[in-house]
Amino acid sequence: MIPKAENIESWHPAGGQLEVALLQIMQRHHHESLCQRKQTERAKMDAVRSAARVADLLVATVDGGVQELYINEKRIELEARALLATIAWYRKQTDQWLAATNAINSVLKEIGDFENWMKIMDFDCKRAIVNELNVGIKPSNDQCQHDSHQHYDRRSKYDAIVVTGDARFTRLHVHQLELEKTNLLLPGTLYPLQEHCPGKL
């Protein structure tokens, strides 16, 4: 314990100026040491508070950036899922359209095949009818003279003549409705028989 300056004379009976000066120096040094210690502690506390504040700011900044990145990541993930769902829906629609198009193409192909088959059948039927009409019996001269004065019965059949490009013609009894169906005769038109004997044009 450092004695006070006013008690030096009582503490040292001899007393002296040197001892008093040393005691004052020691007291001043002790006081300055206490003040320096207080300032050091205060500066230390301020430094700790500043460091804590800086750390909090750094953490807040980093956390803010990380939080923003996390939010952006979640948003991108949701948009990616929505995009995948949209792609799957469009893929399904495309598959359905392709299936419908293939079905329509198949139906059109079948219709075209059936139409070609009908045309072939119609052509074959017409050709068969024309061949049947062109087949006849060649009449003789006596038969031509006899048939020139004969009246023909037209109650259910009409007499018709088929031109074959030859000067000879054959008399055939063909029902008019059958000819109209084959487009060989015009509907509602009568085609009476015209007989031509051999040698007569």
mmCIF file of C-alpha atoms in Angstrom, residues 42-164:
data_model
loop_
_atom_site.group_PDB
_atom_site.id
_atom_site.type_symbol
_atom_site.label_atom_id
_atom_site.label_comp_id
_atom_site.label_asym_id
_atom_site.label_seq_id
_atom_site.Cartn_x
_atom_site.Cartn_y
_atom_site.Cartn_z
ATOM 1 C CA ARG A 42 -13.377 0.579 -22.120
ATOM 2 C CA ALA A 43 -11.619 0.277 -25.481
ATOM 3 C CA LYS A 44 -11.741 -3.481 -25.191
ATOM 4 C CA MET A 45 -15.478 -3.385 -24.528
ATOM 5 C CA ASP A 46 -15.970 -1.014 -27.444
ATOM 6 C CA ALA A 47 -13.888 -3.280 -29.675
ATOM 7 C CA VAL A 48 -15.894 -6.310 -28.591
ATOM 8 C CA ARG A 49 -19.170 -4.501 -29.262
ATOM 9 C CA SER A 50 -17.900 -3.281 -32.631
ATOM 10 C CA ALA A 51 -16.707 -6.750 -33.544
ATOM 11 C CA ALA A 52 -20.051 -8.216 -32.521
ATOM 12 C CA ARG A 53 -21.858 -5.578 -34.578
ATOM 13 C CA VAL A 54 -19.632 -6.241 -37.582
ATOM 14 C CA ALA A 55 -20.210 -9.965 -37.181
ATOM 15 C CA ASP A 56 -23.966 -9.402 -36.986
ATOM 16 C CA LEU A 57 -23.853 -7.248 -40.112
ATOM 17 C CA LEU A 58 -21.790 -9.842 -41.955
ATOM 18 C CA VAL A 59 -24.122 -12.628 -40.869
ATOM 19 C CA ALA A 60 -27.157 -10.577 -41.881
ATOM 20 C CA THR A 61 -25.610 -9.799 -45.253
ATOM 21 C CA VAL A 62 -24.614 -13.382 -45.892
ATOM 22 C CA ASP A 63 -27.925 -14.693 -44.617
ATOM 23 C CA GLY A 64 -29.774 -12.191 -46.792
ATOM 24 C CA GLY A 65 -27.893 -13.352 -49.882
ATOM 25 C CA VAL A 66 -28.339 -16.995 -48.967
ATOM 26 C CA GLN A 67 -32.038 -16.455 -48.313
ATOM 27 C CA GLU A 68 -32.450 -14.714 -51.647
ATOM 28 C CA LEU A 69 -30.601 -17.547 -53.369
ATOM 29 C CA TYR A 70 -32.797 -20.081 -51.593
ATOM 30 C CA ILE A 71 -35.946 -18.245 -52.667
ATOM 31 C CA ASN A 72 -34.690 -18.052 -56.254
ATOM 32 C CA GLU A 73 -33.811 -21.742 -56.174
ATOM 33 C CA LYS A 74 -37.310 -22.648 -54.968
ATOM 34 C CA ARG A 75 -38.856 -20.416 -57.635
ATOM 35 C CA ILE A 76 -36.727 -21.997 -60.366
ATOM 36 C CA GLU A 77 -37.645 -25.457 -59.095
ATOM 37 C CA LEU A 78 -41.369 -24.637 -59.204
ATOM 38 C CA GLU A 79 -41.060 -23.167 -62.700
ATOM 39 C CA ALA A 80 -39.125 -26.249 -63.847
ATOM 40 C CA ARG A 81 -41.856 -28.525 -62.509
ATOM 41 C CA ALA A 82 -44.533 -26.461 -64.238
ATOM 42 C CA LEU A 83 -42.536 -26.556 -67.474
ATOM 43 C CA LEU A 84 -42.155 -30.340 -67.245
ATOM 44 C CA ALA A 85 -45.899 -30.705 -66.662
ATOM 45 C CA THR A 86 -46.625 -28.490 -69.679
ATOM 46 C CA ILE A 87 -44.212 -30.491 -71.839
ATOM 47 C CA ALA A 88 -45.859 -33.744 -70.738
ATOM 48 C CA TRP A 89 -49.315 -32.322 -71.568
ATOM 49 C CA TYR A 90 -48.200 -31.156 -75.016
ATOM 50 C CA ARG A 91 -46.556 -34.543 -75.618
ATOM 51 C CA LYS A 92 -49.812 -36.284 -74.729
ATOM 52 C CA GLN A 93 -51.782 -33.964 -77.009
ATOM 53 C CA THR A 94 -49.284 -34.580 -79.819
ATOM 54 C CA ASP A 95 -49.619 -38.341 -79.410
ATOM 55 C CA GLN A 96 -53.405 -38.032 -79.531
ATOM 56 C CA TRP A 97 -53.235 -35.875 -82.655
ATOM 57 C CA LEU A 98 -50.869 -38.353 -84.301
ATOM 58 C CA ALA A 99 -53.201 -41.232 -83.455
ATOM 59 C CA ALA A 100 -56.194 -39.319 -84.825
ATOM 60 C CA THR A 101 -54.262 -38.398 -87.979
ATOM 61 C CA ASN A 102 -53.227 -42.008 -88.529
ATOM 62 C CA ALA A 103 -56.824 -43.123 -88.053
ATOM 63 C CA ILE A 104 -58.053 -40.514 -90.545
ATOM 64 C CA ASN A 105 -55.381 -41.555 -93.040
ATOM 65 C CA SER A 106 -56.409 -45.191 -92.658
ATOM 66 C CA VAL A 107 -60.081 -44.305 -93.188
ATOM 67 C CA LEU A 108 -59.252 -42.181 -96.233
ATOM 68 C CA LYS A 109 -57.140 -45.001 -97.638
ATOM 69 C CA GLU A 110 -59.986 -47.462 -97.130
ATOM 70 C CA ILE A 111 -62.419 -45.026 -98.747
ATOM 71 C CA GLY A 112 -60.056 -44.580 -101.693
ATOM 72 C CA ASP A 113 -59.636 -48.342 -102.040
ATOM 73 C CA PHE A 114 -63.407 -48.824 -101.893
ATOM 74 C CA GLU A 115 -63.934 -46.060 -104.459
ATOM 75 C CA ASN A 116 -61.413 -47.652 -106.811
ATOM 76 C CA TRP A 117 -63.077 -51.024 -106.299
ATOM 77 C CA MET A 118 -66.487 -49.478 -107.097
ATOM 78 C CA LYS A 119 -65.103 -47.862 -110.236
ATOM 79 C CA ILE A 120 -63.594 -51.157 -111.342
ATOM 80 C CA MET A 121 -66.851 -52.998 -110.633
ATOM 81 C CA ASP A 122 -68.863 -50.340 -112.484
ATOM 82 C CA PHE A 123 -66.523 -50.522 -115.450
ATOM 83 C CA ASP A 124 -66.652 -54.327 -115.470
ATOM 84 C CA CYS A 125 -70.456 -54.310 -115.259
ATOM 85 C CA LYS A 126 -70.782 -51.802 -118.094
ATOM 86 C CA ARG A 127 -68.329 -53.746 -120.201
ATOM 87 C CA ALA A 128 -70.201 -56.976 -119.510
ATOM 88 C CA ILE A 129 -73.524 -55.351 -120.447
ATOM 89 C CA VAL A 130 -72.066 -53.909 -123.639
ATOM 90 C CA ASN A 131 -70.588 -57.289 -124.521
ATOM 91 C CA GLU A 132 -73.954 -58.914 -123.904
ATOM 92 C CA LEU A 133 -75.678 -56.307 -126.068
ATOM 93 C CA ASN A 134 -73.167 -56.748 -128.867
ATOM 94 C CA VAL A 135 -73.721 -60.492 -128.939
ATOM 95 C CA GLY A 136 -76.632 -61.316 -131.238
ATOM 96 C CA ILE A 137 -77.890 -63.517 -133.989
ATOM 97 C CA LYS A 138 -77.212 -62.576 -137.580
ATOM 98 C CA PRO A 139 -80.614 -62.436 -139.366
ATOM 99 C CA SER A 140 -81.175 -63.844 -142.857
ATOM 100 C CA ASN A 141 -82.778 -62.082 -145.855
ATOM 101 C CA ASP A 142 -86.093 -63.917 -145.451
ATOM 102 C CA GLN A 143 -86.210 -63.113 -141.794
ATOM 103 C CA CYS A 144 -85.533 -59.430 -142.543
ATOM 104 C CA GLN A 145 -88.414 -59.337 -145.083
ATOM 105 C CA HIS A 146 -90.710 -61.162 -142.681
ATOM 106 C CA ASP A 147 -89.818 -58.952 -139.735
ATOM 107 C CA SER A 148 -90.331 -55.763 -141.739
ATOM 108 C CA HIS A 149 -94.139 -56.360 -141.634
ATOM 109 C CA GLN A 150 -94.237 -57.599 -138.062
ATOM 110 C CA HIS A 151 -95.373 -55.516 -135.086
ATOM 111 C CA TYR A 152 -93.401 -55.944 -131.905
ATOM 112 C CA ASP A 153 -94.853 -56.300 -128.460
ATOM 113 C CA ARG A 154 -93.618 -53.404 -126.304
ATOM 114 C CA ARG A 155 -95.617 -53.996 -123.152
ATOM 115 C CA SER A 156 -92.671 -54.917 -120.890
ATOM 116 C CA LYS A 157 -89.674 -54.578 -123.191
ATOM 117 C CA TYR A 158 -88.478 -52.085 -125.728
ATOM 118 C CA ASP A 159 -86.695 -52.828 -128.932
ATOM 119 C CA ALA A 160 -83.214 -51.377 -128.973
ATOM 120 C CA ILE A 161 -80.327 -51.290 -131.343
ATOM 121 C CA VAL A 162 -76.670 -51.200 -130.414
ATOM 122 C CA VAL A 163 -74.228 -49.613 -132.819
ATOM 123 C CA THR A 164 -71.035 -51.622 -133.060
#
